[in-house]
């Protein structure tokens, strides 16, 4: 009988010893829904991993930008430095797109390059090509062939083109040619129509002819007879 009574006491002690172990186990387990462990910070000097933000204190180093010249001075004219060489040279009076493309090739400059980023050596080459424009272009592309005073073939640009144009108009006025007289009167010179456009002076609109006062009465008297 004594043996039977000892067994239940031992089992009770074993249950009591296991209880504190089971209670301590859930306390050590991580809670569900808690914050994830922070990732280890990268070592100093190491490249940042893809998809991770860099620390706020350290800013990314900015690359130095090339300086651009917004105005490039060639032949006493300010050219747009933000446009291509092909279009920037057209800012000079007397130079079109075809002429500027030819000059850029003669100067060994890329016509599609930005004007403001060109090194000074290439800009000097463009200046030399413009100064010797008569020899760098074929004769049929020149804008002043068989000059009236010298008989030479030239290509005028800038202020030279403006002054020569004024001199030609004054010459036509002096010799009293048809074009010179039209220039004096301020009318159209190149054969345009002037019935509805190009009206100068006091004439404005259309003026109808007034009927004679006696004409209507005479016609009425004839009908009555």
PDB file of C-alpha atoms in Angstrom:
ATOM      1  CA  UNK A   1       0.000   0.000   0.000  1.00  0.00           C
ATOM      2  CA  UNK A   2       2.850   2.329   0.718  1.00  0.00           C
ATOM      3  CA  UNK A   3       4.253   1.893  -2.781  1.00  0.00           C
ATOM      4  CA  UNK A   4       0.979   2.885  -4.415  1.00  0.00           C
ATOM      5  CA  UNK A   5       0.729   6.144  -2.457  1.00  0.00           C
ATOM      6  CA  UNK A   6       4.299   7.253  -3.381  1.00  0.00           C
ATOM      7  CA  UNK A   7       3.743   7.277  -7.162  1.00  0.00           C
ATOM      8  CA  UNK A   8       1.121  10.090  -7.356  1.00  0.00           C
ATOM      9  CA  UNK A   9       3.322  12.395  -5.249  1.00  0.00           C
ATOM     10  CA  UNK A  10       6.243  11.954  -7.665  1.00  0.00           C
ATOM     11  CA  UNK A  11       4.074  12.714 -10.684  1.00  0.00           C
ATOM     12  CA  UNK A  12       2.828  15.949  -9.074  1.00  0.00           C
ATOM     13  CA  UNK A  13       6.407  17.142  -8.473  1.00  0.00           C
ATOM     14  CA  UNK A  14       7.359  16.431 -12.138  1.00  0.00           C
ATOM     15  CA  UNK A  15       4.382  18.488 -13.373  1.00  0.00           C
ATOM     16  CA  UNK A  16       5.385  21.428 -11.182  1.00  0.00           C
ATOM     17  CA  UNK A  17       9.008  21.329 -12.453  1.00  0.00           C
ATOM     18  CA  UNK A  18       7.912  21.328 -16.147  1.00  0.00           C
ATOM     19  CA  UNK A  19       5.469  24.233 -15.711  1.00  0.00           C
ATOM     20  CA  UNK A  20       8.075  27.043 -15.259  1.00  0.00           C
ATOM     21  CA  UNK A  21      10.047  25.769 -18.262  1.00  0.00           C
ATOM     22  CA  UNK A  22       6.989  25.944 -20.504  1.00  0.00           C
ATOM     23  CA  UNK A  23       6.115  29.431 -19.218  1.00  0.00           C
ATOM     24  CA  UNK A  24       9.612  30.742 -19.974  1.00  0.00           C
ATOM     25  CA  UNK A  25       9.585  29.348 -23.525  1.00  0.00           C
ATOM     26  CA  UNK A  26       6.838  31.621 -25.015  1.00  0.00           C
ATOM     27  CA  UNK A  27       8.406  34.703 -23.448  1.00  0.00           C
ATOM     28  CA  UNK A  28      11.611  34.121 -25.373  1.00  0.00           C
ATOM     29  CA  UNK A  29       9.771  33.604 -28.715  1.00  0.00           C
ATOM     30  CA  UNK A  30       9.403  36.719 -30.943  1.00  0.00           C
ATOM     31  CA  UNK A  31       6.040  38.418 -31.018  1.00  0.00           C
ATOM     32  CA  UNK A  32       3.953  38.171 -34.173  1.00  0.00           C
ATOM     33  CA  UNK A  33       3.536  41.412 -36.147  1.00  0.00           C
ATOM     34  CA  UNK A  34       6.548  43.057 -34.554  1.00  0.00           C
ATOM     35  CA  UNK A  35       9.103  45.193 -36.405  1.00  0.00           C
ATOM     36  CA  UNK A  36      11.691  43.383 -38.424  1.00  0.00           C
ATOM     37  CA  UNK A  37      15.271  43.472 -37.344  1.00  0.00           C
ATOM     38  CA  UNK A  38      17.113  46.379 -38.895  1.00  0.00           C
ATOM     39  CA  UNK A  39      19.495  45.400 -41.645  1.00  0.00           C
ATOM     40  CA  UNK A  40      23.125  45.719 -40.874  1.00  0.00           C
ATOM     41  CA  UNK A  41      24.600  49.022 -42.025  1.00  0.00           C
ATOM     42  CA  UNK A  42      27.095  48.777 -44.897  1.00  0.00           C
ATOM     43  CA  UNK A  43      30.705  49.371 -44.113  1.00  0.00           C
ATOM     44  CA  UNK A  44      32.179  52.807 -44.772  1.00  0.00           C
ATOM     45  CA  UNK A  45      33.367  53.273 -48.341  1.00  0.00           C
ATOM     46  CA  UNK A  46      31.302  50.292 -49.590  1.00  0.00           C
ATOM     47  CA  UNK A  47      28.842  50.852 -52.455  1.00  0.00           C
ATOM     48  CA  UNK A  48      25.167  51.050 -51.339  1.00  0.00           C
ATOM     49  CA  UNK A  49      23.027  48.006 -52.131  1.00  0.00           C
ATOM     50  CA  UNK A  50      20.416  48.214 -54.886  1.00  0.00           C
ATOM     51  CA  UNK A  51      16.993  49.409 -53.719  1.00  0.00           C
ATOM     52  CA  UNK A  52      18.200  50.813 -50.379  1.00  0.00           C
ATOM     53  CA  UNK A  53      18.223  54.500 -49.559  1.00  0.00           C
ATOM     54  CA  UNK A  54      21.471  56.187 -48.683  1.00  0.00           C
ATOM     55  CA  UNK A  55      21.807  57.840 -45.281  1.00  0.00           C
ATOM     56  CA  UNK A  56      20.530  61.423 -45.115  1.00  0.00           C
ATOM     57  CA  UNK A  57      23.768  62.874 -43.788  1.00  0.00           C
ATOM     58  CA  UNK A  58      25.803  61.929 -46.869  1.00  0.00           C
ATOM     59  CA  UNK A  59      24.712  63.476 -50.186  1.00  0.00           C
ATOM     60  CA  UNK A  60      25.634  62.001 -53.524  1.00  0.00           C
ATOM     61  CA  UNK A  61      28.520  63.814 -55.140  1.00  0.00           C
ATOM     62  CA  UNK A  62      27.332  65.885 -58.131  1.00  0.00           C
ATOM     63  CA  UNK A  63      29.351  65.727 -61.341  1.00  0.00           C
ATOM     64  CA  UNK A  64      30.686  69.118 -62.486  1.00  0.00           C
ATOM     65  CA  UNK A  65      28.751  70.388 -65.504  1.00  0.00           C
ATOM     66  CA  UNK A  66      30.543  71.830 -68.522  1.00  0.00           C
ATOM     67  CA  UNK A  67      30.191  75.592 -68.766  1.00  0.00           C
ATOM     68  CA  UNK A  68      28.257  76.816 -71.783  1.00  0.00           C
ATOM     69  CA  UNK A  69      28.687  80.176 -73.489  1.00  0.00           C
ATOM     70  CA  UNK A  70      25.238  81.585 -74.141  1.00  0.00           C
ATOM     71  CA  UNK A  71      26.588  84.203 -76.566  1.00  0.00           C
ATOM     72  CA  UNK A  72      29.343  83.602 -79.108  1.00  0.00           C
ATOM     73  CA  UNK A  73      30.643  86.712 -80.904  1.00  0.00           C
ATOM     74  CA  UNK A  74      31.500  86.240 -84.579  1.00  0.00           C
ATOM     75  CA  UNK A  75      31.717  89.072 -87.141  1.00  0.00           C
ATOM     76  CA  UNK A  76      30.266  91.710 -84.780  1.00  0.00           C
ATOM     77  CA  UNK A  77      27.133  89.656 -84.118  1.00  0.00           C
ATOM     78  CA  UNK A  78      26.065  87.740 -81.016  1.00  0.00           C
ATOM     79  CA  UNK A  79      25.147  84.166 -81.918  1.00  0.00           C
ATOM     80  CA  UNK A  80      22.931  81.901 -79.810  1.00  0.00           C
ATOM     81  CA  UNK A  81      25.167  79.488 -77.889  1.00  0.00           C
ATOM     82  CA  UNK A  82      22.336  77.075 -77.010  1.00  0.00           C
ATOM     83  CA  UNK A  83      21.564  76.163 -80.639  1.00  0.00           C
ATOM     84  CA  UNK A  84      23.462  74.024 -83.140  1.00  0.00           C
ATOM     85  CA  UNK A  85      26.259  75.454 -85.265  1.00  0.00           C
ATOM     86  CA  UNK A  86      24.124  74.853 -88.367  1.00  0.00           C
ATOM     87  CA  UNK A  87      21.416  77.236 -87.095  1.00  0.00           C
ATOM     88  CA  UNK A  88      23.512  79.588 -84.961  1.00  0.00           C
ATOM     89  CA  UNK A  89      25.511  80.859 -87.953  1.00  0.00           C
ATOM     90  CA  UNK A  90      22.280  81.897 -89.693  1.00  0.00           C
ATOM     91  CA  UNK A  91      22.075  84.749 -87.176  1.00  0.00           C
ATOM     92  CA  UNK A  92      24.607  86.577 -89.371  1.00  0.00           C
ATOM     93  CA  UNK A  93      22.870  88.494 -92.145  1.00  0.00           C
ATOM     94  CA  UNK A  94      23.646  87.003 -95.557  1.00  0.00           C
ATOM     95  CA  UNK A  95      24.213  83.412 -94.330  1.00  0.00           C
ATOM     96  CA  UNK A  96      21.595  80.701 -94.725  1.00  0.00           C
ATOM     97  CA  UNK A  97      21.471  77.067 -93.715  1.00  0.00           C
ATOM     98  CA  UNK A  98      23.245  75.781 -96.837  1.00  0.00           C
ATOM     99  CA  UNK A  99      26.047  78.332 -96.513  1.00  0.00           C
ATOM    100  CA  UNK A 100      26.498  77.675 -92.782  1.00  0.00           C
ATOM    101  CA  UNK A 101      26.711  73.918 -93.383  1.00  0.00           C
ATOM    102  CA  UNK A 102      29.395  74.424 -96.007  1.00  0.00           C
ATOM    103  CA  UNK A 103      31.395  76.787 -93.773  1.00  0.00           C
ATOM    104  CA  UNK A 104      31.252  74.339 -90.843  1.00  0.00           C
ATOM    105  CA  UNK A 105      32.645  71.570 -93.041  1.00  0.00           C
ATOM    106  CA  UNK A 106      35.411  73.838 -94.359  1.00  0.00           C
ATOM    107  CA  UNK A 107      36.357  74.711 -90.760  1.00  0.00           C
ATOM    108  CA  UNK A 108      36.247  71.003 -89.777  1.00  0.00           C
ATOM    109  CA  UNK A 109      33.521  71.617 -87.176  1.00  0.00           C
ATOM    110  CA  UNK A 110      30.540  69.357 -86.568  1.00  0.00           C
ATOM    111  CA  UNK A 111      27.478  71.308 -87.825  1.00  0.00           C
ATOM    112  CA  UNK A 112      25.224  69.494 -85.311  1.00  0.00           C
ATOM    113  CA  UNK A 113      27.388  70.426 -82.283  1.00  0.00           C
ATOM    114  CA  UNK A 114      26.126  72.976 -79.751  1.00  0.00           C
ATOM    115  CA  UNK A 115      27.669  76.385 -80.397  1.00  0.00           C
ATOM    116  CA  UNK A 116      28.296  77.238 -76.731  1.00  0.00           C
ATOM    117  CA  UNK A 117      30.274  74.042 -76.042  1.00  0.00           C
ATOM    118  CA  UNK A 118      32.774  74.537 -78.883  1.00  0.00           C
ATOM    119  CA  UNK A 119      36.390  75.038 -77.780  1.00  0.00           C
ATOM    120  CA  UNK A 120      38.003  78.370 -78.710  1.00  0.00           C
ATOM    121  CA  UNK A 121      40.112  76.706 -81.402  1.00  0.00           C
ATOM    122  CA  UNK A 122      37.052  75.641 -83.404  1.00  0.00           C
ATOM    123  CA  UNK A 123      35.431  79.070 -82.982  1.00  0.00           C
ATOM    124  CA  UNK A 124      38.572  80.692 -84.421  1.00  0.00           C
ATOM    125  CA  UNK A 125      38.414  78.319 -87.382  1.00  0.00           C
ATOM    126  CA  UNK A 126      34.822  79.384 -88.025  1.00  0.00           C
ATOM    127  CA  UNK A 127      35.890  83.048 -87.946  1.00  0.00           C
ATOM    128  CA  UNK A 128      38.638  82.402 -90.507  1.00  0.00           C
ATOM    129  CA  UNK A 129      36.205  80.532 -92.762  1.00  0.00           C
ATOM    130  CA  UNK A 130      33.779  83.485 -92.643  1.00  0.00           C
ATOM    131  CA  UNK A 131      36.523  85.992 -93.427  1.00  0.00           C
ATOM    132  CA  UNK A 132      37.556  83.983 -96.510  1.00  0.00           C
ATOM    133  CA  UNK A 133      34.014  83.127 -97.539  1.00  0.00           C
ATOM    134  CA  UNK A 134      34.571  84.169-101.178  1.00  0.00           C
ATOM    135  CA  UNK A 135      37.197  81.454-101.706  1.00  0.00           C
ATOM    136  CA  UNK A 136      35.459  78.785 -99.586  1.00  0.00           C
ATOM    137  CA  UNK A 137      32.259  78.798-101.662  1.00  0.00           C
ATOM    138  CA  UNK A 138      31.518  78.116-105.333  1.00  0.00           C
ATOM    139  CA  UNK A 139      30.743  81.103-107.544  1.00  0.00           C
ATOM    140  CA  UNK A 140      27.101  80.184-108.097  1.00  0.00           C
ATOM    141  CA  UNK A 141      26.408  80.427-104.334  1.00  0.00           C
ATOM    142  CA  UNK A 142      27.697  83.995-103.909  1.00  0.00           C
ATOM    143  CA  UNK A 143      25.118  86.741-103.347  1.00  0.00           C
ATOM    144  CA  UNK A 144      27.037  89.573-105.105  1.00  0.00           C
ATOM    145  CA  UNK A 145      28.125  88.419-108.555  1.00  0.00           C
ATOM    146  CA  UNK A 146      29.434  90.884-111.139  1.00  0.00           C
ATOM    147  CA  UNK A 147      29.474  93.867-108.803  1.00  0.00           C
ATOM    148  CA  UNK A 148      28.366  97.108-110.547  1.00  0.00           C
ATOM    149  CA  UNK A 149      31.391  99.039-109.323  1.00  0.00           C
ATOM    150  CA  UNK A 150      34.209  96.471-109.398  1.00  0.00           C
ATOM    151  CA  UNK A 151      32.821  93.617-111.515  1.00  0.00           C
ATOM    152  CA  UNK A 152      34.028  91.029-108.974  1.00  0.00           C
ATOM    153  CA  UNK A 153      32.163  88.057-107.532  1.00  0.00           C
ATOM    154  CA  UNK A 154      31.702  88.569-103.789  1.00  0.00           C
ATOM    155  CA  UNK A 155      29.586  87.330-100.899  1.00  0.00           C
ATOM    156  CA  UNK A 156      28.508  90.124 -98.555  1.00  0.00           C
ATOM    157  CA  UNK A 157      27.514  89.584 -94.929  1.00  0.00           C
ATOM    158  CA  UNK A 158      26.433  91.721 -91.998  1.00  0.00           C
ATOM    159  CA  UNK A 159      26.571  95.504 -92.356  1.00  0.00           C
ATOM    160  CA  UNK A 160      28.255  95.284 -95.789  1.00  0.00           C
ATOM    161  CA  UNK A 161      25.124  93.652 -97.198  1.00  0.00           C
ATOM    162  CA  UNK A 162      22.837  96.343 -95.721  1.00  0.00           C
ATOM    163  CA  UNK A 163      24.971  99.220 -97.039  1.00  0.00           C
ATOM    164  CA  UNK A 164      25.286  97.732-100.538  1.00  0.00           C
ATOM    165  CA  UNK A 165      21.516  97.247-100.711  1.00  0.00           C
ATOM    166  CA  UNK A 166      20.920 100.926 -99.852  1.00  0.00           C
ATOM    167  CA  UNK A 167      23.501 102.031-102.435  1.00  0.00           C
ATOM    168  CA  UNK A 168      21.758 100.004-105.164  1.00  0.00           C
ATOM    169  CA  UNK A 169      18.385 101.593-104.379  1.00  0.00           C
ATOM    170  CA  UNK A 170      19.892 105.099-104.408  1.00  0.00           C
ATOM    171  CA  UNK A 171      21.513 104.396-107.792  1.00  0.00           C
ATOM    172  CA  UNK A 172      18.161 103.336-109.268  1.00  0.00           C
ATOM    173  CA  UNK A 173      16.561 106.535-107.972  1.00  0.00           C
ATOM    174  CA  UNK A 174      19.305 108.698-109.518  1.00  0.00           C
ATOM    175  CA  UNK A 175      19.028 107.164-112.977  1.00  0.00           C
ATOM    176  CA  UNK A 176      15.214 107.420-112.754  1.00  0.00           C
ATOM    177  CA  UNK A 177      14.561 103.790-113.593  1.00  0.00           C
ATOM    178  CA  UNK A 178      11.084 102.285-113.200  1.00  0.00           C
ATOM    179  CA  UNK A 179      12.104 100.453-110.012  1.00  0.00           C
ATOM    180  CA  UNK A 180      13.718 103.616-108.630  1.00  0.00           C
ATOM    181  CA  UNK A 181      10.525 105.641-109.181  1.00  0.00           C
ATOM    182  CA  UNK A 182       8.438 102.916-107.486  1.00  0.00           C
ATOM    183  CA  UNK A 183      10.849 103.007-104.534  1.00  0.00           C
ATOM    184  CA  UNK A 184      10.442 106.795-104.296  1.00  0.00           C
ATOM    185  CA  UNK A 185       6.645 106.569-104.265  1.00  0.00           C
ATOM    186  CA  UNK A 186       6.667 103.757-101.735  1.00  0.00           C
ATOM    187  CA  UNK A 187       4.777 101.387-104.046  1.00  0.00           C
ATOM    188  CA  UNK A 188       5.387  97.738-104.828  1.00  0.00           C
ATOM    189  CA  UNK A 189       8.386  97.152-107.080  1.00  0.00           C
ATOM    190  CA  UNK A 190       8.265  93.525-108.215  1.00  0.00           C
ATOM    191  CA  UNK A 191       5.085  93.479-110.290  1.00  0.00           C
ATOM    192  CA  UNK A 192       2.601  92.604-107.537  1.00  0.00           C
ATOM    193  CA  UNK A 193      -1.070  93.461-107.919  1.00  0.00           C
ATOM    194  CA  UNK A 194      -2.090  96.775-106.362  1.00  0.00           C
ATOM    195  CA  UNK A 195      -5.853  96.853-106.928  1.00  0.00           C
ATOM    196  CA  UNK A 196      -6.754  95.644-103.428  1.00  0.00           C
ATOM    197  CA  UNK A 197      -3.402  95.792-101.584  1.00  0.00           C
ATOM    198  CA  UNK A 198      -0.504  98.193-101.266  1.00  0.00           C
ATOM    199  CA  UNK A 199      -2.733 101.267-100.976  1.00  0.00           C
ATOM    200  CA  UNK A 200      -0.863 104.237 -99.589  1.00  0.00           C
ATOM    201  CA  UNK A 201      -1.823 107.844 -98.964  1.00  0.00           C
ATOM    202  CA  UNK A 202      -5.344 109.164 -98.326  1.00  0.00           C
ATOM    203  CA  UNK A 203      -7.223 106.631-100.491  1.00  0.00           C
ATOM    204  CA  UNK A 204      -8.890 104.155 -98.144  1.00  0.00           C
ATOM    205  CA  UNK A 205     -11.647 101.755 -99.180  1.00  0.00           C
ATOM    206  CA  UNK A 206     -13.828 102.063-102.280  1.00  0.00           C
ATOM    207  CA  UNK A 207     -15.466 105.355-103.354  1.00  0.00           C
ATOM    208  CA  UNK A 208     -18.656 105.124-105.421  1.00  0.00           C
ATOM    209  CA  UNK A 209     -19.438 107.660-108.131  1.00  0.00           C
ATOM    210  CA  UNK A 210     -22.267 110.056-107.320  1.00  0.00           C
ATOM    211  CA  UNK A 211     -25.138 110.235-109.823  1.00  0.00           C
ATOM    212  CA  UNK A 212     -25.945 113.621-111.379  1.00  0.00           C
ATOM    213  CA  UNK A 213     -29.103 115.190-109.803  1.00  0.00           C
ATOM    214  CA  UNK A 214     -30.754 116.081-113.171  1.00  0.00           C
ATOM    215  CA  UNK A 215     -30.266 112.639-114.695  1.00  0.00           C
ATOM    216  CA  UNK A 216     -32.938 110.927-112.583  1.00  0.00           C
ATOM    217  CA  UNK A 217     -35.559 113.641-113.186  1.00  0.00           C
ATOM    218  CA  UNK A 218     -35.055 113.584-116.956  1.00  0.00           C
ATOM    219  CA  UNK A 219     -35.539 109.812-117.088  1.00  0.00           C
ATOM    220  CA  UNK A 220     -38.781 110.102-115.025  1.00  0.00           C
ATOM    221  CA  UNK A 221     -40.240 112.741-117.418  1.00  0.00           C
ATOM    222  CA  UNK A 222     -39.616 110.557-120.468  1.00  0.00           C
ATOM    223  CA  UNK A 223     -41.450 107.590-118.922  1.00  0.00           C
ATOM    224  CA  UNK A 224     -44.546 109.728-118.200  1.00  0.00           C
ATOM    225  CA  UNK A 225     -44.802 110.792-121.835  1.00  0.00           C
TER     226      UNK A 225
END
